[in-house]
Coordinates of C-alpha atoms in Angstrom, one line a residue:
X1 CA -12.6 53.2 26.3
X2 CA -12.9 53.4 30.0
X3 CA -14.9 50.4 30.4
X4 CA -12.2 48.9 28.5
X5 CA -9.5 50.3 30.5
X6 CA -11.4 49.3 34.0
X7 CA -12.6 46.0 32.9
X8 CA -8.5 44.8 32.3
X9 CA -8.8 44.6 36.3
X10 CA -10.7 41.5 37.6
X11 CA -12.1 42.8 40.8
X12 CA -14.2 45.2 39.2
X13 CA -17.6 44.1 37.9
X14 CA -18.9 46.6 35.4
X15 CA -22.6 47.7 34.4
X16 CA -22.7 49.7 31.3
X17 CA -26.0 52.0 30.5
X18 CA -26.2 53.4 27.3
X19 CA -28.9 54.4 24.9
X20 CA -26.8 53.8 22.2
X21 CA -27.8 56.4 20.3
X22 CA -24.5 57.9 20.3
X23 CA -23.6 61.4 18.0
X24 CA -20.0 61.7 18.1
X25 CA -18.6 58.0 18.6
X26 CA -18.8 54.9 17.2
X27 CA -20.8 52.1 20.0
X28 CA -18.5 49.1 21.5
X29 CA -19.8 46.8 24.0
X30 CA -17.3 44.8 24.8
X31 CA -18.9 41.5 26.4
X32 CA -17.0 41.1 29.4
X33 CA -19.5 43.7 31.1
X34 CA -23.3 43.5 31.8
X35 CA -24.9 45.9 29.4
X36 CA -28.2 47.4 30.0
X37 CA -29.8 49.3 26.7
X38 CA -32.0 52.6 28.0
X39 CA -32.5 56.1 28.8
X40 CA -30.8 57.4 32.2
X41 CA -34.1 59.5 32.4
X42 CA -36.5 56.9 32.7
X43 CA -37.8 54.7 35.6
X44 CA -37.4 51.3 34.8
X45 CA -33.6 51.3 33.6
X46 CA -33.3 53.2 36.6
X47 CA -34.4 50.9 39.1
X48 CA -32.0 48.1 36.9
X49 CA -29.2 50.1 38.1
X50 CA -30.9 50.0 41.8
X51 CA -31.2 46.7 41.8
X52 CA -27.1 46.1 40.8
X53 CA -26.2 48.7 43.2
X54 CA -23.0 49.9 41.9
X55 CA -20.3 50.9 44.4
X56 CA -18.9 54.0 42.1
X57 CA -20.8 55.6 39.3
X58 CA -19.2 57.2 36.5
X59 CA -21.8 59.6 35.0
X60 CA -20.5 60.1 31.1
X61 CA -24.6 59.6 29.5
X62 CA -24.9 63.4 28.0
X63 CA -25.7 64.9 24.5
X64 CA -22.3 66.0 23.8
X65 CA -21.9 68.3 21.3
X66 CA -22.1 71.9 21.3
X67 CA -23.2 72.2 17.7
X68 CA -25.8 69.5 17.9
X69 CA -27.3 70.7 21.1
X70 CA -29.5 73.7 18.7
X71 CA -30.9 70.3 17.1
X72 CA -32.7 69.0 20.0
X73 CA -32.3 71.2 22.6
X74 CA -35.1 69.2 24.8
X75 CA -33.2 66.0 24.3
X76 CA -29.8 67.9 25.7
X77 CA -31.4 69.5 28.5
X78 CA -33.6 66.5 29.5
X79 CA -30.3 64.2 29.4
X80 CA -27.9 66.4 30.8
X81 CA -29.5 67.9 33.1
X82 CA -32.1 65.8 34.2
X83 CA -30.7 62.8 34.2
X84 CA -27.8 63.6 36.4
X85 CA -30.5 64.9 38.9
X86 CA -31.8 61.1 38.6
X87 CA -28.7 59.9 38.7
X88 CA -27.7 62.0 42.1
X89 CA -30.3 60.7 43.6
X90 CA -30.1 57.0 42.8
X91 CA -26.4 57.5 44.3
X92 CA -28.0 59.3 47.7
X93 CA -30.5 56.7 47.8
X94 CA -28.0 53.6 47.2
X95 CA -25.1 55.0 49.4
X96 CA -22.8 54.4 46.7
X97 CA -18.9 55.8 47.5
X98 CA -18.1 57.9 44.7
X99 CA -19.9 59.7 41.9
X100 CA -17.3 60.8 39.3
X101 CA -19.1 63.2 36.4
X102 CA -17.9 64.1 33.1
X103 CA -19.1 68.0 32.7
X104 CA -17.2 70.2 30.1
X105 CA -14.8 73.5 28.9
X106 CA -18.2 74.5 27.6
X107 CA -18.9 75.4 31.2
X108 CA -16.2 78.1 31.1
X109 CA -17.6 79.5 27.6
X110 CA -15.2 81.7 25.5
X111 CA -12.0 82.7 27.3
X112 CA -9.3 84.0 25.6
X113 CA -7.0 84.0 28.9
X114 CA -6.1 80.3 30.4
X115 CA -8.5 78.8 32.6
X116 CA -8.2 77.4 36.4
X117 CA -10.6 75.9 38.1
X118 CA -11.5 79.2 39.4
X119 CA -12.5 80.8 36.4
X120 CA -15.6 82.4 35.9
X121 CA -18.2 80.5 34.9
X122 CA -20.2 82.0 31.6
X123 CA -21.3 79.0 29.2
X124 CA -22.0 80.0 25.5
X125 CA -24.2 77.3 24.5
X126 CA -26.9 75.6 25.4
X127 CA -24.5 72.0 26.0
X128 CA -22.3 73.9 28.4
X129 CA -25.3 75.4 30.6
X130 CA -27.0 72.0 30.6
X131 CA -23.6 70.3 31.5
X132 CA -23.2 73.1 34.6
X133 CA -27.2 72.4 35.7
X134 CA -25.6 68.9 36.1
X135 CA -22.7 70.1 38.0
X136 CA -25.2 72.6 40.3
X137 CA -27.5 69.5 40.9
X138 CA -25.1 66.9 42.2
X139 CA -23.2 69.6 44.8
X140 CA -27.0 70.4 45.9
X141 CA -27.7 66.2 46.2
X142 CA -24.5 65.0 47.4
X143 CA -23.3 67.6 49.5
X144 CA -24.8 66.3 52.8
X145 CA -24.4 62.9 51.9
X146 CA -21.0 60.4 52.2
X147 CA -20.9 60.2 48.3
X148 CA -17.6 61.9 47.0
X149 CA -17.9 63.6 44.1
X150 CA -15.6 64.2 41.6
X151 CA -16.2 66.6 38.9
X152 CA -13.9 66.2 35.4
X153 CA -14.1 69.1 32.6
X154 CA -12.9 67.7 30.0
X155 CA -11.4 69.6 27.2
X156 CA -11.8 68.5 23.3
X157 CA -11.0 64.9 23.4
X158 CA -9.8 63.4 20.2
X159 CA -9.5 59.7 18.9
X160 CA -9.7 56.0 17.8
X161 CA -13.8 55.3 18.1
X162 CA -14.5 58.2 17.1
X163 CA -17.0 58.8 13.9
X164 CA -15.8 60.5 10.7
X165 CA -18.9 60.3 8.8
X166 CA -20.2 63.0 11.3
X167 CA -19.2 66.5 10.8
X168 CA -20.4 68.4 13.8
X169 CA -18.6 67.1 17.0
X170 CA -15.3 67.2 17.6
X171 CA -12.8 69.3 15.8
X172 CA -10.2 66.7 15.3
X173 CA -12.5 64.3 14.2
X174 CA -14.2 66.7 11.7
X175 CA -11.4 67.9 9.8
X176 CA -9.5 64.5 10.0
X177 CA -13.4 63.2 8.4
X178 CA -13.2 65.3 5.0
X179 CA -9.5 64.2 5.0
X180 CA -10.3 60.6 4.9
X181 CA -13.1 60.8 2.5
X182 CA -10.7 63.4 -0.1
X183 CA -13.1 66.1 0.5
X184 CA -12.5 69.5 0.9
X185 CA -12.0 70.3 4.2
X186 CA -14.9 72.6 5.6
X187 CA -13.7 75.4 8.7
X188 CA -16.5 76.8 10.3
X189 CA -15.1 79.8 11.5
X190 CA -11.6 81.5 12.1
X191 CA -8.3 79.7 11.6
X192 CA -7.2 81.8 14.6
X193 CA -9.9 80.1 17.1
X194 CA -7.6 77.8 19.9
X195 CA -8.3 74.8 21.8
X196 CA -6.8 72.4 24.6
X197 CA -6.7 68.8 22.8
X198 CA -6.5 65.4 24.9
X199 CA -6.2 61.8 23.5
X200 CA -8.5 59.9 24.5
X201 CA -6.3 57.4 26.3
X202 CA -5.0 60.0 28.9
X203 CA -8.3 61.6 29.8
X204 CA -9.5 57.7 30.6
X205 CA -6.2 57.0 32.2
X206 CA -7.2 60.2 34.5
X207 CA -11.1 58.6 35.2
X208 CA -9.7 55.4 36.1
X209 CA -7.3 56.6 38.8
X210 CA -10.2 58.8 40.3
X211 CA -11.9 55.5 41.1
X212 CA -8.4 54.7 43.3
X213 CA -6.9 58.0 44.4
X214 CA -7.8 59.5 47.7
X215 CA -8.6 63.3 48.1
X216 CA -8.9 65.3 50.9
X217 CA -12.2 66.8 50.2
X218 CA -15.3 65.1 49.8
X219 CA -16.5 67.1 46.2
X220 CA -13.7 68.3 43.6
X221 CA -13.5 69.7 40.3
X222 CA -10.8 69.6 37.9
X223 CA -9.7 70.9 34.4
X224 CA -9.2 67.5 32.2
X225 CA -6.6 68.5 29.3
X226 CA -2.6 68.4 28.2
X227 CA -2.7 71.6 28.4
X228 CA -1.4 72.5 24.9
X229 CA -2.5 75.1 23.3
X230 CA -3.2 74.3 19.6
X231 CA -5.2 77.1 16.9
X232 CA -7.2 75.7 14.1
X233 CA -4.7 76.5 11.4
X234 CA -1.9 74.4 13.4
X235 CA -4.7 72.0 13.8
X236 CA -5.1 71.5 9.7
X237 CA -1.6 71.4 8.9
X238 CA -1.1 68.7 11.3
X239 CA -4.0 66.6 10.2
X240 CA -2.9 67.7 6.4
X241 CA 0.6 66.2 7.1
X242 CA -0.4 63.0 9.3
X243 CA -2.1 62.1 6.4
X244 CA 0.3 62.6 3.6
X245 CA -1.5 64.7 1.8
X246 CA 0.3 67.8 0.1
X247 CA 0.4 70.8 1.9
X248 CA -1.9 73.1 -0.3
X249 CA -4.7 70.6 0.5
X250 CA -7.9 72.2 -0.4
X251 CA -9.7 74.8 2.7
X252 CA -12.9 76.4 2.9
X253 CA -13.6 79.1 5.5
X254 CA -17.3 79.0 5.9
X255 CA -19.4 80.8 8.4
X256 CA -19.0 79.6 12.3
X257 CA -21.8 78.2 14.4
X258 CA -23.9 78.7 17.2
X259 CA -22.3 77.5 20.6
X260 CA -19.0 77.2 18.9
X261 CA -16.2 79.3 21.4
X262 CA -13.5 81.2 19.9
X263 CA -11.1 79.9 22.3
X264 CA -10.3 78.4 25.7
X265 CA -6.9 76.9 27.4
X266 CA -5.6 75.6 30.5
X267 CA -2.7 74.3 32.2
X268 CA -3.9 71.6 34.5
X269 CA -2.2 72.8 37.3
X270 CA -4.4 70.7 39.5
X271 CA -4.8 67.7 38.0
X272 CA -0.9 67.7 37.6
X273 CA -0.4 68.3 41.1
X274 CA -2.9 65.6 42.7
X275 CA -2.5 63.4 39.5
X276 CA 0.6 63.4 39.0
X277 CA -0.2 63.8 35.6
X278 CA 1.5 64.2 32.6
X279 CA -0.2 63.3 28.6
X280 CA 1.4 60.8 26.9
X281 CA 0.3 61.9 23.9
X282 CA 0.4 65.3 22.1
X283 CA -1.0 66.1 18.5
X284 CA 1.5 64.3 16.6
X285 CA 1.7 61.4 17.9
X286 CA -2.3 61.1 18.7
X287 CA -2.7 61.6 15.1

């Protein structure tokens, strides 16, 4: 989506990096942009990107699901973490201008109060403490360098590209899966657990403007969501009534999972303020 989005602009010249070995999403390449098929964490692809010297990096390579971190747990700590060190340093090395990262809510952990950038930082799964190693290594890289940095946690983002055969990533995506397919829809854990949602076309219309907009400090962090509070049972009827199914559709309530938060909200004070933003789309009409 946001090589997409960046690519509609004919001054930019795009290199995309991806191992393709995607969880959550379904892979587009769309051929317009040079495409480069490898692993942020090793050598030779990274001395590919060396040799195209890219002007602004946008860092969204990552295992990214909290669920499917307890699979691998090497793979997400080796990507996430690691490979934004490699990453950093490629930018410090290549005197790139900006370095704009995709961490995570994960980073904030459960919070049942709504979160600022200032909240305490206290990660319940192994995805959000690899994703805040990543955020630790670049201000420890960058921060005597000219590189601005721009940090995004991004809330649960939710739509089109997005794969329904797989049933542990993304919330949205999950229940909306079982949906499609007339199964019985599976809730790991309590109705009453809450979450921030963001279509996926706002949170890239945010990462493309960070490319343009001008801060006045050199690293920043901000919350990425609408800042709508939905709980799971909201989130089912919704999904349930998008899909004109009737309204008793059939619900299990099945033990939770490990890394899974209870809850966590925001209200994007900051990125409203220097954004100007405002979502375009809320649950309804994402759905």
């Amino acid at each position: 989506h946001l090589a997409n989005k960046l690519s509609k602009s004919k001054k930019n010249k795009i290199l995309v990096v991806d191992s393709l070995k995607s969880k959550g999403g379904i892979p587009y390449l769309s051929p317009r942009n040079k495409f480069i098929k490898g692993d942020i964490t090793k050598k030779k692809i990274l001395k590919k990107i060396e040799k195209w010297k890219p002007e602004v990096i946008y860092h969204l390579a990552a295992q990214s699901g909290s669920e499917g971190a307890y699979d691998n747990p090497k793979e997400d700590l080796l990507t996430n973490a690691l490979g934004t060190y490699l990453l950093a340093e490629l930018a410090k090395k290549i005197k790139c201008k900006k370095f704009i990262y995709t961490s995570t809510v994960a980073v904030y952990g459960n919070n049942k109060k709504y979160i600022s950038e200032r909240s305490e930082i206290r990660p319940d799964s192994i995805y959000g403490v690899s994703k805040y190693a990543g955020e630790l290594l670049l201000r420890q890289l960058l921060i005597n360098t000219k590189v601005k940095t721009y940090i995004f946690r991004i809330f649960n983002t939710y739509g089109p590209g997005e794969n329904l055969n797989n049933l542990k990533k993304g919330m949205v995506s999950i229940y909306s899966g079982y949906v499609w397919k007339n199964r019985k829809i599976i809730v790991k854990g309590s109705l009453k657990r809450f979450r921030d949602l963001i279509y996926i076309t706002d949170c890239v219309d945010i990462l493309k403007k960070s490319m343009y907009i001008k801060l006045k400090n050199k690293d920043e962090i901000f919350n990425l969501s609408s800042g709508i509070k939905y709980d799971v049972k909201t989130i089912l009827r919704k999904i349930i009534k998008a899909s004109n199914k009737k309204k008793n559709y059939p619900i299990k309530i099945s033990k939770g999972t490990l890394g899974d938060s209870f809850g966590f909200h925001t209200k994007s004070k900051k990125l409203k303020k220097l954004f100007k933003f405002k979502a375009n789309y809320n649950l309804d009409k994402g759905l």
